[in-house]
Amino acid sequence: MKKTNTFPKYVSFILLLIFTTTITLTAKAQNKKTLAYTLSMPQPENHTFHVELKGNGWSQDTLSLKMPKWMPGYYQIMDYAKSLENISAKDQQGKKLNIVQSNENTWKLTGAKNKNFTVSYDIKTKRQFVANSYLDSEHAYVICANTFLYVDGFLNTPVSVKVLTNQSKHVIATGLDKVAGKSNEFTAPDFDILYDCPLLIGELESLPSFKVKGINHQFIAYKMGTFNRDLFNENLEKIVGSAVKIMGDIPYNEYTFIGIGPGRGGIEHLNNTTVSFDGTGLTTTASMGQVMNFLAHEYFHHYNVKRIRPFELGPFDYDKGSRSNLLWISEGLTVYYEYLVVKRAGLMDEKTLFNNLEHNINAVENNNGRFYQSLSQASYNTWKDGPFGTQGEEVGKTISYYDKGPLVGLLLDFAIRNASQNTKSLDDVMRLLYWQYYKKLNRGFTDAEFQTACEQAAGASLANVFEYINTTKELDYRKYLAFAGLGIKEEIELNGKRKLSIGRLEKSTPLQEQILKSWLGE
């Protein structure tokens, strides 16, 4: 057999493979889509941000740039595009590119194919509110959904944000990931994360960070005010610990409470919350308790709605909104758990817990809207009615899921505890939803799946309780409160309004006492 030299052919094949692979990887690198935002505030006294969006690697000639109409966590159409002004575009040589508005929140950019392009525009701010961007000469609050355009069809594109501030003393608080070694540059893996992370910029103050289960937590704020900061921080640590104990897991690497200054409202996010805050008034036990309720509510939301979420709340529809019948769970049950979290943290006594629930009961029972609108309808119609019900022509025909939601949560909790001989509770339902749908399936739950989870915990049908969700059937407080050895009294005030109050029954069975004690966290 004749011996042949195959080595040169083998080498040639390897070299060809390396060359082809290099060309392919280079082409892919060149076609990698990038979007980088620079946010500046050259004239803050005019309340106007300037934004530059640089993009490259796009194979499309025409891109539709859109501004969200709302932000997750605030279920109202905000029409953020109305704040956008002076938009223009150019390529890397400075040549003007055509960009025209095609509808109320969309701009068509042409000539972008295989080019580095820059889109510039201004965001005019007018209203100081937790769901709006705002800028003045002292600080900036950036709602990313109110500030940064996205490319239609490409919400999964990674993005970067660079913030240029006018003052060296300014600090930036945000849940976005920082670029290593940069205090003013951030990244997000997609637009859902970008829009979930507001930025607060100014001369901010921080309280000492604390750890829960080894994870860092911090409160940072603009115009924090004068109050007992040590006590506040100790209480906040107890709140976080109490909530974590219910769920048994911390799903973030760090968490930041961001106080945006005096005002109204708070909005939850995956690893942070932005809250209106002024500590100057925290001079009494009652005022401290109220703000702890508020912070417990926003903190518990990182579980309930950001992770334990209705099926419709993700992927988000930034154009039309994401309607759901289940916001009473996301918001109403979070009100219920804010009470329990604070009580179990040792920061609320039994009387105050009852008073909180009585506030909800009396709001519902003195609202004729309970005869017209169910909880599921209130959830779905919040985009039109608002979270507290319509105040216009339909006044008296709507309800607030912030009031009825926690009450149905209470009845549901006691029904589960009673049916299971106090071996299960609504806590078990929340844990099941968290571990099954968020951790395992990475999706939201449906109406039917929520009821199944509740009945699985109870070991019995809960059809009677679920009638309170889907119909206008009157709540039977007496029946369900009795499961925990509690009763309800009613009187009529001079103004004709009903006043209902909760108290312990004179005699209780061992099961009733056991349910009440475990519910109170004692």
XYZ file of C-alpha atoms in Angstrom:
522
model
C 0.000 0.000 0.000
C 1.353 3.333 -0.976
C 1.872 5.765 1.927
C 0.324 9.245 1.373
C 0.972 12.496 3.241
C -2.467 13.792 4.479
C -1.145 16.303 7.004
C -1.173 19.372 4.726
C -4.821 18.701 3.749
C -5.754 18.374 7.432
C -4.017 21.664 8.232
C -5.763 23.353 5.316
C -9.141 22.119 6.558
C -8.480 23.415 10.085
C -7.324 26.794 8.779
C -10.421 27.046 6.576
C -12.652 26.175 9.536
C -10.977 28.795 11.744
C -11.258 31.423 9.001
C -14.942 30.664 8.381
C -15.738 30.693 12.092
C -13.920 34.012 12.538
C -15.842 35.589 9.674
C -19.157 34.289 11.095
C -18.453 35.529 14.624
C -17.312 38.901 13.282
C -20.513 39.239 11.267
C -22.609 38.308 14.276
C -20.736 40.823 16.432
C -21.305 43.518 13.842
C -25.032 42.699 13.704
C -25.483 42.674 17.467
C -28.186 45.171 18.273
C -27.249 47.766 20.871
C -29.159 50.620 22.465
C -27.391 53.088 24.751
C -29.096 56.040 26.426
C -27.471 59.166 27.801
C -29.670 61.210 30.126
C -28.667 64.799 30.842
C -30.276 67.833 32.449
C -28.601 70.936 30.983
C -31.325 73.323 32.209
C -33.000 71.707 35.213
C -34.834 74.914 36.090
C -36.894 74.316 32.918
C -37.913 70.873 34.258
C -36.658 69.227 31.073
C -34.469 66.169 30.551
C -32.439 65.657 27.404
C -32.061 62.119 26.067
C -29.723 60.741 23.426
C -30.293 57.214 22.172
C -27.398 55.645 20.272
C -28.032 52.438 18.352
C -26.157 50.187 15.973
C -26.227 46.688 14.538
C -29.781 46.977 13.215
C -30.542 45.194 9.931
C -33.910 46.925 9.571
C -34.053 50.131 7.571
C -37.126 51.435 9.398
C -37.536 51.246 13.164
C -40.653 52.101 15.140
C -39.654 53.881 18.349
C -42.361 53.848 20.994
C -42.983 55.451 24.366
C -45.006 53.308 26.832
C -48.472 54.586 27.688
C -48.239 53.332 31.282
C -45.869 51.755 33.768
C -46.330 48.386 35.531
C -47.434 48.957 39.112
C -49.658 51.921 38.260
C -52.637 50.641 36.321
C -53.688 53.791 34.483
C -52.975 55.086 30.982
C -50.482 57.905 31.557
C -49.829 58.951 27.919
C -46.126 59.466 28.589
C -45.498 60.346 24.924
C -47.153 63.729 25.477
C -44.067 64.814 27.413
C -41.687 64.139 24.484
C -40.493 67.168 22.493
C -37.876 68.202 19.877
C -37.089 64.760 18.465
C -34.435 64.425 15.747
C -32.063 61.774 14.383
C -28.701 61.572 12.617
C -26.183 58.963 11.472
C -22.544 58.625 12.576
C -21.421 61.196 10.000
C -23.893 63.709 11.375
C -26.233 63.347 8.406
C -29.859 63.922 9.295
C -32.084 60.844 9.329
C -35.801 61.009 8.781
C -37.906 60.523 11.919
C -41.621 61.297 11.945
C -44.429 60.696 14.427
C -46.848 58.073 13.097
C -49.295 57.949 16.002
C -49.680 59.325 19.520
C -46.746 57.334 20.960
C -44.763 56.081 17.919
C -42.010 57.641 15.792
C -40.750 56.030 12.568
C -36.978 56.225 12.033
C -35.810 55.465 8.475
C -32.296 54.882 7.168
C -31.085 52.983 10.240
C -29.957 49.820 8.456
C -26.343 48.892 9.292
C -25.674 52.384 10.630
C -24.715 53.932 13.909
C -27.564 56.334 14.632
C -28.414 58.852 17.334
C -31.941 59.882 18.264
C -32.212 63.013 20.434
C -35.260 64.332 22.255
C -36.413 66.186 25.357
C -38.758 65.088 28.143
C -40.741 67.960 29.617
C -41.821 67.252 33.198
C -44.674 68.974 35.010
C -46.070 66.860 37.829
C -44.346 65.573 40.960
C -45.838 62.113 41.367
C -44.502 58.626 41.968
C -45.527 57.516 38.435
C -44.120 60.538 36.573
C -40.606 61.704 35.798
C -39.744 65.058 37.353
C -36.792 67.424 37.302
C -35.991 70.641 39.157
C -32.831 72.490 40.120
C -32.276 70.285 43.189
C -33.135 66.732 42.175
C -34.357 64.415 39.447
C -36.770 61.506 39.523
C -36.746 59.338 36.426
C -39.547 56.949 35.509
C -37.857 55.015 32.733
C -41.160 54.226 30.973
C -41.769 57.998 30.928
C -38.291 58.721 29.542
C -36.759 56.053 27.298
C -38.149 55.019 23.910
C -38.079 51.346 22.960
C -37.902 49.720 19.517
C -41.206 48.040 18.720
C -40.795 44.271 18.626
C -37.441 44.330 20.442
C -38.284 44.659 24.131
C -35.782 41.884 24.897
C -32.817 43.976 23.682
C -30.161 44.736 26.352
C -29.764 48.438 27.134
C -27.376 50.773 28.931
C -28.031 54.123 30.593
C -25.531 56.862 31.366
C -26.599 59.751 33.595
C -24.898 63.137 33.364
C -25.539 65.244 36.449
C -24.816 68.921 36.962
C -23.578 68.679 40.520
C -20.727 66.606 41.934
C -22.640 66.008 45.171
C -25.467 64.238 43.386
C -25.987 60.556 44.146
C -28.001 58.115 42.033
C -30.309 55.561 43.649
C -31.738 52.842 41.401
C -32.312 49.123 41.138
C -30.413 48.942 37.820
C -27.107 47.077 37.697
C -24.100 49.390 37.849
C -21.305 49.227 35.284
C -18.163 48.199 37.192
C -16.173 51.220 38.308
C -18.832 53.701 37.166
C -21.216 55.463 39.540
C -23.369 56.928 36.758
C -23.613 54.091 34.221
C -26.097 51.235 34.385
C -27.306 48.252 32.387
C -30.491 46.238 32.011
C -30.898 42.903 30.199
C -34.191 44.044 28.627
C -36.790 46.792 28.722
C -39.012 45.123 31.314
C -36.131 45.431 33.780
C -35.269 48.959 32.606
C -38.863 50.103 33.076
C -38.951 48.420 36.495
C -36.116 50.561 37.857
C -36.685 54.286 38.454
C -33.737 56.559 39.218
C -33.596 59.164 41.983
C -30.812 61.733 41.584
C -29.786 64.439 44.014
C -28.123 65.090 47.359
C -29.531 61.956 48.923
C -29.243 60.668 52.478
C -28.900 57.030 53.435
C -29.663 55.112 56.583
C -27.224 52.370 57.607
C -27.760 49.228 55.561
C -28.923 46.055 57.287
C -28.826 42.402 56.329
C -31.658 39.879 56.339
C -30.544 36.332 55.575
C -27.221 37.798 54.438
C -28.844 40.098 51.859
C -28.247 43.837 51.995
C -31.167 46.273 52.427
C -31.033 50.059 52.552
C -33.251 53.125 52.840
C -32.102 56.145 50.817
C -34.069 59.349 50.325
C -34.297 62.927 49.089
C -35.269 65.411 51.826
C -35.490 62.636 54.390
C -36.493 64.931 57.245
C -35.785 64.888 60.972
C -36.950 61.871 62.976
C -35.686 58.968 65.062
C -33.693 57.304 62.289
C -32.324 54.485 64.430
C -35.821 53.416 65.496
C -37.095 53.750 61.943
C -34.298 51.553 60.594
C -34.790 48.956 63.331
C -38.493 48.803 62.538
C -37.831 48.512 58.814
C -35.485 45.586 59.405
C -38.224 43.863 61.424
C -40.699 44.456 58.581
C -38.412 42.834 56.024
C -37.690 39.914 58.341
C -41.392 39.365 59.002
C -42.260 39.296 55.296
C -39.345 37.029 54.421
C -40.425 34.603 57.150
C -43.791 34.168 55.427
C -42.301 33.331 52.025
C -39.071 31.629 53.120
C -36.983 33.046 50.276
C -35.249 36.235 49.141
C -35.149 36.420 45.332
C -32.913 39.500 44.853
C -29.236 40.302 45.441
C -29.968 43.555 47.290
C -32.996 45.745 47.971
C -33.372 49.526 48.168
C -36.185 51.601 49.653
C -36.068 54.886 47.715
C -37.802 57.897 49.291
C -38.578 60.429 46.561
C -39.595 63.275 48.888
C -42.931 64.523 50.212
C -46.009 63.643 48.208
C -48.323 60.743 47.608
C -47.947 57.208 46.428
C -45.535 54.324 46.191
C -44.715 51.885 43.408
C -43.201 48.447 43.815
C -40.360 46.929 41.813
C -38.385 43.688 41.754
C -35.481 44.861 43.919
C -36.575 48.318 45.051
C -39.553 50.497 45.762
C -40.023 54.218 45.270
C -42.158 55.858 47.941
C -43.250 59.362 48.805
C -41.623 60.058 52.149
C -41.089 62.868 54.649
C -39.874 61.713 58.039
C -40.476 65.039 59.760
C -43.952 63.978 60.895
C -42.862 60.699 62.462
C -43.194 61.905 66.030
C -45.809 59.512 67.406
C -46.330 55.773 67.625
C -49.345 56.116 65.327
C -47.459 58.044 62.624
C -44.559 55.589 62.751
C -47.051 52.735 62.484
C -48.695 54.244 59.430
C -45.434 54.610 57.549
C -44.419 51.058 58.485
C -47.735 49.828 57.048
C -46.970 51.763 53.878
C -43.453 50.374 53.550
C -44.601 46.844 54.417
C -47.181 47.100 51.634
C -44.679 48.209 49.006
C -42.070 45.713 50.171
C -44.471 42.736 50.156
C -45.339 43.653 46.568
C -41.944 42.379 45.421
C -43.432 38.976 46.193
C -47.105 39.613 45.479
C -47.510 41.052 41.961
C -43.883 41.309 40.867
C -43.348 37.558 41.240
C -46.634 36.053 42.407
C -48.523 37.617 39.549
C -51.722 37.263 37.540
C -51.116 35.603 34.202
C -51.855 38.822 32.307
C -49.125 40.851 34.048
C -46.231 39.783 31.870
C -45.187 40.086 29.159
C -46.545 43.610 29.496
C -48.546 45.406 26.841
C -47.057 48.896 27.041
C -49.562 50.206 24.505
C -52.944 49.039 25.734
C -52.258 48.084 29.331
C -52.513 44.604 30.810
C -56.043 44.068 32.118
C -56.681 41.396 34.726
C -59.549 40.213 36.944
C -57.017 39.519 39.678
C -55.687 42.900 40.791
C -57.720 42.398 43.971
C -55.137 39.692 44.770
C -52.167 41.834 43.759
C -53.329 44.909 45.670
C -56.070 43.807 48.077
C -54.178 40.830 49.477
C -51.087 43.007 49.769
C -53.088 45.354 52.011
C -54.102 42.301 54.057
C -50.496 41.149 54.325
C -49.185 44.603 55.195
C -51.298 44.347 58.367
C -50.098 40.827 59.141
C -46.442 41.616 58.386
C -46.443 44.605 60.743
C -48.351 42.700 63.447
C -46.040 39.682 63.267
C -43.028 42.006 63.329
C -44.182 43.096 66.788
C -44.926 46.656 65.629
C -48.714 46.526 65.859
C -50.990 45.419 68.675
C -54.216 43.471 68.317
C -56.440 46.537 68.677
C -54.641 48.378 65.880
C -54.906 45.324 63.627
C -58.650 45.214 64.229
C -58.887 48.977 63.647
C -57.169 48.637 60.276
C -59.577 45.929 59.168
C -62.529 47.919 60.527
C -61.479 50.846 58.354
C -61.805 48.601 55.284
C -65.082 47.081 56.506
C -66.713 50.459 57.073
C -65.477 51.798 53.745
C -67.111 48.859 51.970
C -70.319 48.772 54.009
C -70.963 52.497 53.538
C -70.404 52.354 49.779
C -73.449 51.511 47.661
C -71.040 50.478 44.924
C -70.855 47.064 46.592
C -74.301 46.326 45.131
C -73.168 47.109 41.578
C -69.569 45.966 41.122
C -67.732 42.761 42.050
C -64.081 42.493 43.033
C -63.121 40.927 39.711
C -64.946 43.720 37.855
C -63.204 46.376 39.963
C -59.879 44.758 39.055
C -60.583 44.687 35.335
C -62.086 48.170 35.197
C -59.401 49.955 37.208
C -57.996 51.336 33.930
C -61.251 53.277 33.579
C -62.517 53.641 37.156
C -59.218 54.081 38.987
C -58.093 51.944 41.949
C -60.479 53.676 44.370
C -63.547 53.631 42.131
C -65.059 56.215 39.820
C -65.614 59.684 41.239
C -67.569 61.019 38.226
C -70.894 60.007 36.741
C -70.596 56.481 38.083
C -69.973 57.533 41.676
C -71.690 55.133 44.051
C -71.576 52.269 41.557
C -67.966 51.128 41.957
C -65.775 49.761 44.731
C -62.097 49.826 45.647
C -60.185 46.567 45.664
C -57.960 48.221 48.285
C -60.895 47.977 50.697
C -62.835 44.865 49.718
C -59.738 42.890 48.678
C -58.193 42.594 52.166
C -61.596 41.650 53.619
C -62.057 38.780 51.192
C -58.464 37.815 52.002
C -59.404 37.711 55.702
C -62.482 35.557 55.088
C -60.544 33.284 52.753
C -57.725 32.892 55.281
C -60.108 31.956 58.104
C -62.018 29.556 55.827
C -58.793 27.743 54.943
C -57.658 27.608 58.563
C -61.017 26.279 59.740
C -61.402 23.652 56.991
C -57.841 22.371 57.530
C -58.087 22.368 61.333
C -55.518 25.176 61.314
C -52.866 23.091 59.560
C -52.968 25.407 56.518
C -53.601 29.101 55.874
C -53.478 31.744 53.167
C -49.721 31.838 53.835
C -49.488 28.344 52.346
C -51.390 29.501 49.267
C -49.007 32.411 48.740
C -46.001 30.141 49.142
C -47.452 27.626 46.670
C -48.058 30.359 44.090
C -44.521 31.669 44.603
C -42.711 28.347 44.352
C -44.926 26.734 41.717
C -45.703 29.527 39.277
C -42.834 31.961 39.749
C -39.904 29.728 40.677
C -40.801 26.541 38.779
C -42.973 27.590 35.835
C -41.807 31.217 35.536
C -45.279 32.489 34.712
C -48.343 34.006 36.272
C -51.408 32.153 37.545
C -54.974 32.183 36.253
C -58.251 32.767 38.106
C -58.919 29.022 38.196
C -55.394 28.195 39.372
C -55.727 30.606 42.281
C -58.971 28.994 43.421
C -57.450 25.533 43.033
C -54.476 26.556 45.173
C -56.802 27.846 47.906
C -58.964 24.712 47.875
C -55.881 22.502 47.859
C -54.741 24.198 51.062
C -58.201 23.980 52.633
C -58.791 20.393 51.552
C -62.369 21.421 50.757
C -64.448 23.475 48.343
C -64.324 27.244 48.862
C -67.002 28.039 46.294
C -68.975 30.090 48.829
C -66.008 32.377 49.494
C -65.247 32.796 45.795
C -68.790 34.069 45.260
C -67.591 37.189 47.106
C -65.046 37.732 44.340
C -67.139 37.216 41.245
C -70.541 38.495 42.452
C -71.882 41.318 44.596
C -72.998 38.935 47.339
C -72.799 40.593 50.765
C -69.863 39.567 52.949
C -70.820 37.346 55.894
C -68.310 38.676 58.427
C -69.999 36.983 61.374
C -69.654 33.479 59.943
C -65.974 33.668 59.018
C -64.737 35.777 61.929
C -66.267 33.182 64.248
C -63.786 30.615 62.912
C -61.134 32.569 64.865
C -63.314 33.290 67.897
C -64.082 36.810 66.720
C -67.352 38.641 66.362
C -68.615 41.850 64.782
C -70.827 44.565 66.204
C -72.759 47.225 64.347
C -74.178 50.583 65.309
C -75.601 53.515 63.372
C -73.872 56.861 63.809
C -75.660 60.223 63.986
C -74.851 60.884 60.325
C -76.637 57.667 59.376
C -73.493 55.754 58.504
C -72.961 52.209 59.675
C -70.094 51.582 62.086
C -68.874 47.998 62.434
C -66.225 46.826 64.895
C -64.361 43.556 65.549
C -63.877 41.953 68.955
C -63.265 38.643 70.625
C -66.201 36.376 71.436
C -66.819 35.699 75.114
C -66.354 31.954 74.655
C -64.127 30.158 72.180
C -63.396 26.553 71.324
C -59.818 25.240 71.367
C -59.761 25.352 67.543
C -60.970 28.962 67.478
C -58.297 29.956 69.986
C -55.632 28.101 68.025
C -56.652 29.801 64.765
C -56.656 33.262 66.336
C -53.287 32.778 68.020
C -51.536 31.498 64.898
C -53.160 34.204 62.733
C -51.873 36.890 65.096
C -48.411 35.339 64.974
C -48.374 34.641 68.699
